[in-house]
Amino acid sequence: MQDLRQKVAYITGGSKGIGFGVAQKLIASGMKVAISGRTLKTVARAADYLGDANTVLALKSDVANIDDEKTAVNQIIDKWGQLDVVLANAGVGHFAPIDQMSDAHWHQMIDTNLTGVYNTLKASVEALKESKGYYITLASLAGTNFFASGAGYNATKFGVVGFTQAAMLDLRKYDIKVSTIMPGSVATYFNDNEPSEKDAWKIQPEDIGDLVLDLLKMHPRTLPSKIEVRPTRPDKK
């Protein structure tokens, strides 16, 4: 997939943060990109900023709902006739000691961060077989490093890492590449953060976009299946 012109990508949670930053980089490389989110108005606003109707498609989809994801993929195929790259990026985080965590927050994280990744792959896998495409999940360093008040989030991200690596073994016989990206601190709106100069030390969304481009341009014989990425110099408290 070293020539990305006219290739088609689908990014869940693409209206802001990492998904939006990746979308910008892929569009600049000549790709057509569909972005989705739970609120169409928000996604459409982001799509208008990213490009025109020939290059960007705004979709309403809750990744926790398999039917939403199937509909989203079908809309992409109807518009562009193919699907080459999928980035399962949508995610939520709630942090509290396990004895104080609400059942609602636990289930929302499981349904979005873990089941959502499964739903997105199940909805897109046949299209990726056709294109010999690439499926990428956005995990986290929290998928290998546990921390206090992170039981729910850790559980989902550990799960995403395991799911993605097993899926990689299942799908490479179809010439589908599968990778997971595990970032540390990224300057996004995650967990009610408002990105500003205080986040300059963090990984920027466009940095993850560059990393995705590097993966897509890698020689077909080589697969970086799990990538950890972190700020060079963490903020000193």
Coordinates of C-alpha atoms in Angstrom, one line a residue:
M1 CA 0.0 0.0 0.0
Q2 CA 2.9 2.3 -0.6
D3 CA 1.0 4.4 -3.1
L4 CA -1.9 5.8 -1.0
R5 CA -3.6 7.9 -3.7
Q6 CA -7.3 7.0 -4.1
K7 CA -7.1 4.5 -1.2
V8 CA -10.1 4.7 1.2
A9 CA -9.9 4.8 5.0
Y10 CA -12.5 4.6 7.8
I11 CA -11.7 6.2 11.2
T12 CA -14.0 5.8 14.2
G13 CA -14.1 8.6 16.6
G14 CA -12.7 10.9 13.9
S15 CA -14.3 14.2 14.7
K16 CA -11.5 15.4 17.1
G17 CA -8.3 14.4 18.8
I18 CA -6.2 11.5 17.4
G19 CA -8.8 10.4 14.9
F20 CA -9.0 13.9 13.4
G21 CA -5.3 14.3 13.3
V22 CA -4.9 11.0 11.5
A23 CA -7.6 12.0 9.0
Q24 CA -5.8 15.2 8.2
K25 CA -2.6 13.3 7.4
L26 CA -4.3 10.6 5.3
I27 CA -6.2 13.2 3.3
A28 CA -3.0 15.2 2.7
S29 CA -1.5 11.9 1.3
G30 CA -4.2 11.6 -1.3
M31 CA -6.6 9.2 0.5
K32 CA -10.4 9.4 0.8
V33 CA -11.5 9.3 4.4
A34 CA -14.7 8.5 6.2
I35 CA -15.0 9.6 9.8
S36 CA -17.7 8.6 12.3
G37 CA -19.0 9.5 15.7
R38 CA -22.2 9.3 17.8
T39 CA -23.4 12.8 16.9
L40 CA -23.7 13.5 13.1
K41 CA -23.7 17.3 13.6
T42 CA -20.3 17.1 15.3
V43 CA -18.9 14.7 12.7
A44 CA -20.2 16.8 9.8
R45 CA -18.6 19.9 11.2
A46 CA -15.2 18.1 11.3
A47 CA -15.7 16.7 7.8
D48 CA -16.3 20.2 6.5
Y49 CA -13.0 21.3 8.0
L50 CA -11.1 18.3 6.6
G51 CA -12.2 18.6 2.9
D52 CA -15.0 18.4 0.4
A53 CA -17.6 15.7 -0.3
N54 CA -15.2 14.0 -2.8
T55 CA -12.6 13.3 -0.1
V56 CA -14.4 13.1 3.2
L57 CA -17.6 11.3 4.3
A58 CA -19.3 12.0 7.7
L59 CA -21.0 9.1 9.3
K60 CA -23.1 8.7 12.4
S61 CA -22.2 5.5 14.2
D62 CA -21.9 4.2 17.8
V63 CA -19.2 1.6 17.7
A64 CA -20.9 -0.2 20.5
N65 CA -23.7 -1.1 18.1
I66 CA -22.7 -3.7 15.5
D67 CA -25.6 -2.6 13.2
D68 CA -24.3 1.0 13.2
E69 CA -20.9 -0.2 12.2
K70 CA -22.2 -2.4 9.4
T71 CA -24.3 0.5 8.1
A72 CA -21.3 2.8 8.2
V73 CA -19.1 0.3 6.2
N74 CA -21.9 -0.2 3.7
Q75 CA -22.1 3.6 3.2
I76 CA -18.4 3.8 2.5
I77 CA -18.5 1.0 0.0
D78 CA -21.6 2.6 -1.7
K79 CA -19.7 5.9 -2.0
W80 CA -16.2 4.8 -3.0
G81 CA -16.5 1.1 -3.9
Q82 CA -13.7 -0.1 -1.6
L83 CA -12.3 0.1 1.9
D84 CA -8.5 -0.2 2.4
V85 CA -7.7 1.0 5.9
V86 CA -9.7 1.0 9.1
L87 CA -8.6 2.8 12.3
A88 CA -10.6 1.7 15.4
N89 CA -10.0 4.9 17.4
A90 CA -13.2 5.6 19.3
G91 CA -12.7 5.4 23.0
V92 CA -13.8 6.7 26.4
G93 CA -12.2 6.8 29.9
H94 CA -13.5 7.0 33.4
F95 CA -11.1 6.7 36.3
A96 CA -11.9 5.9 39.9
P97 CA -10.9 3.3 42.5
I98 CA -12.6 0.0 41.8
D99 CA -14.8 0.3 44.9
Q100 CA -16.1 3.7 43.7
M101 CA -16.5 2.9 40.0
S102 CA -20.0 3.0 38.7
D103 CA -21.5 0.1 36.8
A104 CA -22.5 2.5 34.1
H105 CA -18.9 3.7 33.6
W106 CA -17.6 0.2 33.6
H107 CA -20.0 -1.0 30.9
Q108 CA -19.6 2.1 28.8
M109 CA -15.8 1.5 28.6
I110 CA -16.2 -2.1 27.8
D111 CA -18.9 -1.5 25.2
T112 CA -17.0 1.3 23.5
N113 CA -13.3 0.6 23.9
L114 CA -13.4 -3.2 23.6
T115 CA -16.6 -4.4 22.0
G116 CA -16.5 -1.4 19.7
V117 CA -13.1 -2.6 18.4
Y118 CA -14.6 -6.0 17.7
N119 CA -17.7 -4.5 16.1
T120 CA -15.6 -2.3 13.7
L121 CA -13.5 -5.3 12.6
K122 CA -16.5 -7.6 12.2
A123 CA -18.2 -5.0 10.1
S124 CA -15.2 -4.3 7.8
V125 CA -13.3 -7.6 7.6
E126 CA -14.9 -8.8 4.3
A127 CA -14.1 -5.5 2.6
L128 CA -10.5 -5.7 4.0
K129 CA -10.2 -9.2 2.5
E130 CA -11.1 -7.7 -0.9
S131 CA -8.6 -4.9 -0.7
K132 CA -5.9 -6.8 1.2
G133 CA -6.2 -3.9 3.6
Y134 CA -5.0 -2.7 7.0
Y135 CA -6.8 -2.8 10.3
I136 CA -5.3 -0.6 13.1
T137 CA -6.5 -0.3 16.7
L138 CA -5.7 2.6 19.0
A139 CA -4.8 1.1 22.3
S140 CA -2.7 2.8 24.9
L141 CA 0.3 2.3 27.2
A142 CA -2.5 1.6 29.7
G143 CA -2.8 -1.7 27.8
T144 CA 0.5 -2.9 29.3
N145 CA 1.0 -0.6 32.3
F146 CA -1.7 -0.8 35.1
F147 CA -2.3 2.0 37.5
A148 CA -4.5 2.9 40.5
S149 CA -8.0 4.1 39.6
G150 CA -7.5 2.6 36.1
A151 CA -9.1 -0.9 36.6
G152 CA -11.8 -0.3 34.0
Y153 CA -9.7 1.5 31.5
N154 CA -6.8 -0.9 31.9
A155 CA -9.1 -3.8 31.4
T156 CA -10.3 -2.5 28.1
K157 CA -6.9 -1.5 26.8
F158 CA -5.3 -4.8 27.9
G159 CA -8.1 -6.4 26.0
V160 CA -7.6 -4.3 22.9
V161 CA -4.0 -5.3 22.7
G162 CA -4.7 -9.0 23.1
F163 CA -7.6 -8.9 20.7
T164 CA -5.6 -7.1 18.0
Q165 CA -2.6 -9.4 18.3
A166 CA -4.8 -12.5 18.0
A167 CA -6.7 -11.0 15.1
M168 CA -3.4 -10.3 13.4
L169 CA -2.6 -14.0 13.5
D170 CA -6.1 -14.9 12.2
L171 CA -6.1 -12.4 9.3
R172 CA -2.6 -12.3 7.9
K173 CA -3.4 -15.4 5.7
Y174 CA -5.7 -13.1 3.8
D175 CA -2.9 -10.5 3.4
I176 CA -4.6 -8.2 5.8
K177 CA -2.2 -6.4 8.0
V178 CA -3.2 -5.7 11.6
S179 CA -1.4 -3.5 14.1
T180 CA -2.1 -1.8 17.4
I181 CA -0.7 1.6 18.4
M182 CA -0.2 2.2 22.1
P183 CA 0.4 5.9 22.8
G184 CA 1.3 7.5 26.1
S185 CA 0.2 11.0 26.8
V186 CA -1.4 12.7 23.8
A187 CA -2.7 16.3 23.5
T188 CA -6.4 15.6 23.0
Y189 CA -9.8 16.3 24.5
F190 CA -9.7 12.9 26.3
N191 CA -11.0 12.8 29.9
D192 CA -12.3 16.4 29.6
N193 CA -8.9 17.9 28.8
E194 CA -8.8 21.1 26.8
P195 CA -5.6 21.0 24.6
S196 CA -3.4 24.1 25.1
E197 CA 0.2 25.2 25.4
K198 CA 0.3 23.2 28.6
D199 CA 0.2 20.1 26.5
A200 CA 3.1 21.0 24.2
W201 CA 5.3 18.3 25.8
K202 CA 2.8 15.6 24.8
I203 CA 2.5 13.6 21.6
Q204 CA 0.4 15.6 19.2
P205 CA -2.5 14.0 17.2
E206 CA -0.6 14.7 13.9
D207 CA 2.3 12.7 15.3
I208 CA 0.1 9.6 15.4
G209 CA -1.0 10.5 11.9
D210 CA 2.6 10.3 10.7
L211 CA 3.0 7.0 12.5
V212 CA -0.1 5.6 10.7
L213 CA 1.3 6.8 7.4
D214 CA 4.6 5.0 8.2
L215 CA 2.7 1.8 8.8
L216 CA 0.8 2.1 5.6
K217 CA 3.9 2.7 3.5
M218 CA 5.9 -0.1 5.1
H219 CA 6.9 -2.8 2.6
P220 CA 4.2 -5.5 2.4
R221 CA 6.6 -8.2 3.7
T222 CA 7.1 -6.3 7.0
L223 CA 4.5 -5.9 9.8
P224 CA 5.1 -3.8 13.0
S225 CA 2.2 -5.5 14.9
K226 CA 2.5 -3.6 18.2
I227 CA 3.9 -0.1 18.5
E228 CA 4.5 1.7 21.8
V229 CA 4.9 5.5 21.5
R230 CA 5.5 8.0 24.3
P231 CA 6.5 11.6 24.8
T232 CA 10.3 12.1 24.5
R233 CA 10.5 14.2 27.7
P234 CA 7.5 13.8 30.0
D235 CA 6.3 16.9 31.9
K236 CA 8.0 17.4 35.2
K237 CA 5.4 17.8 37.9

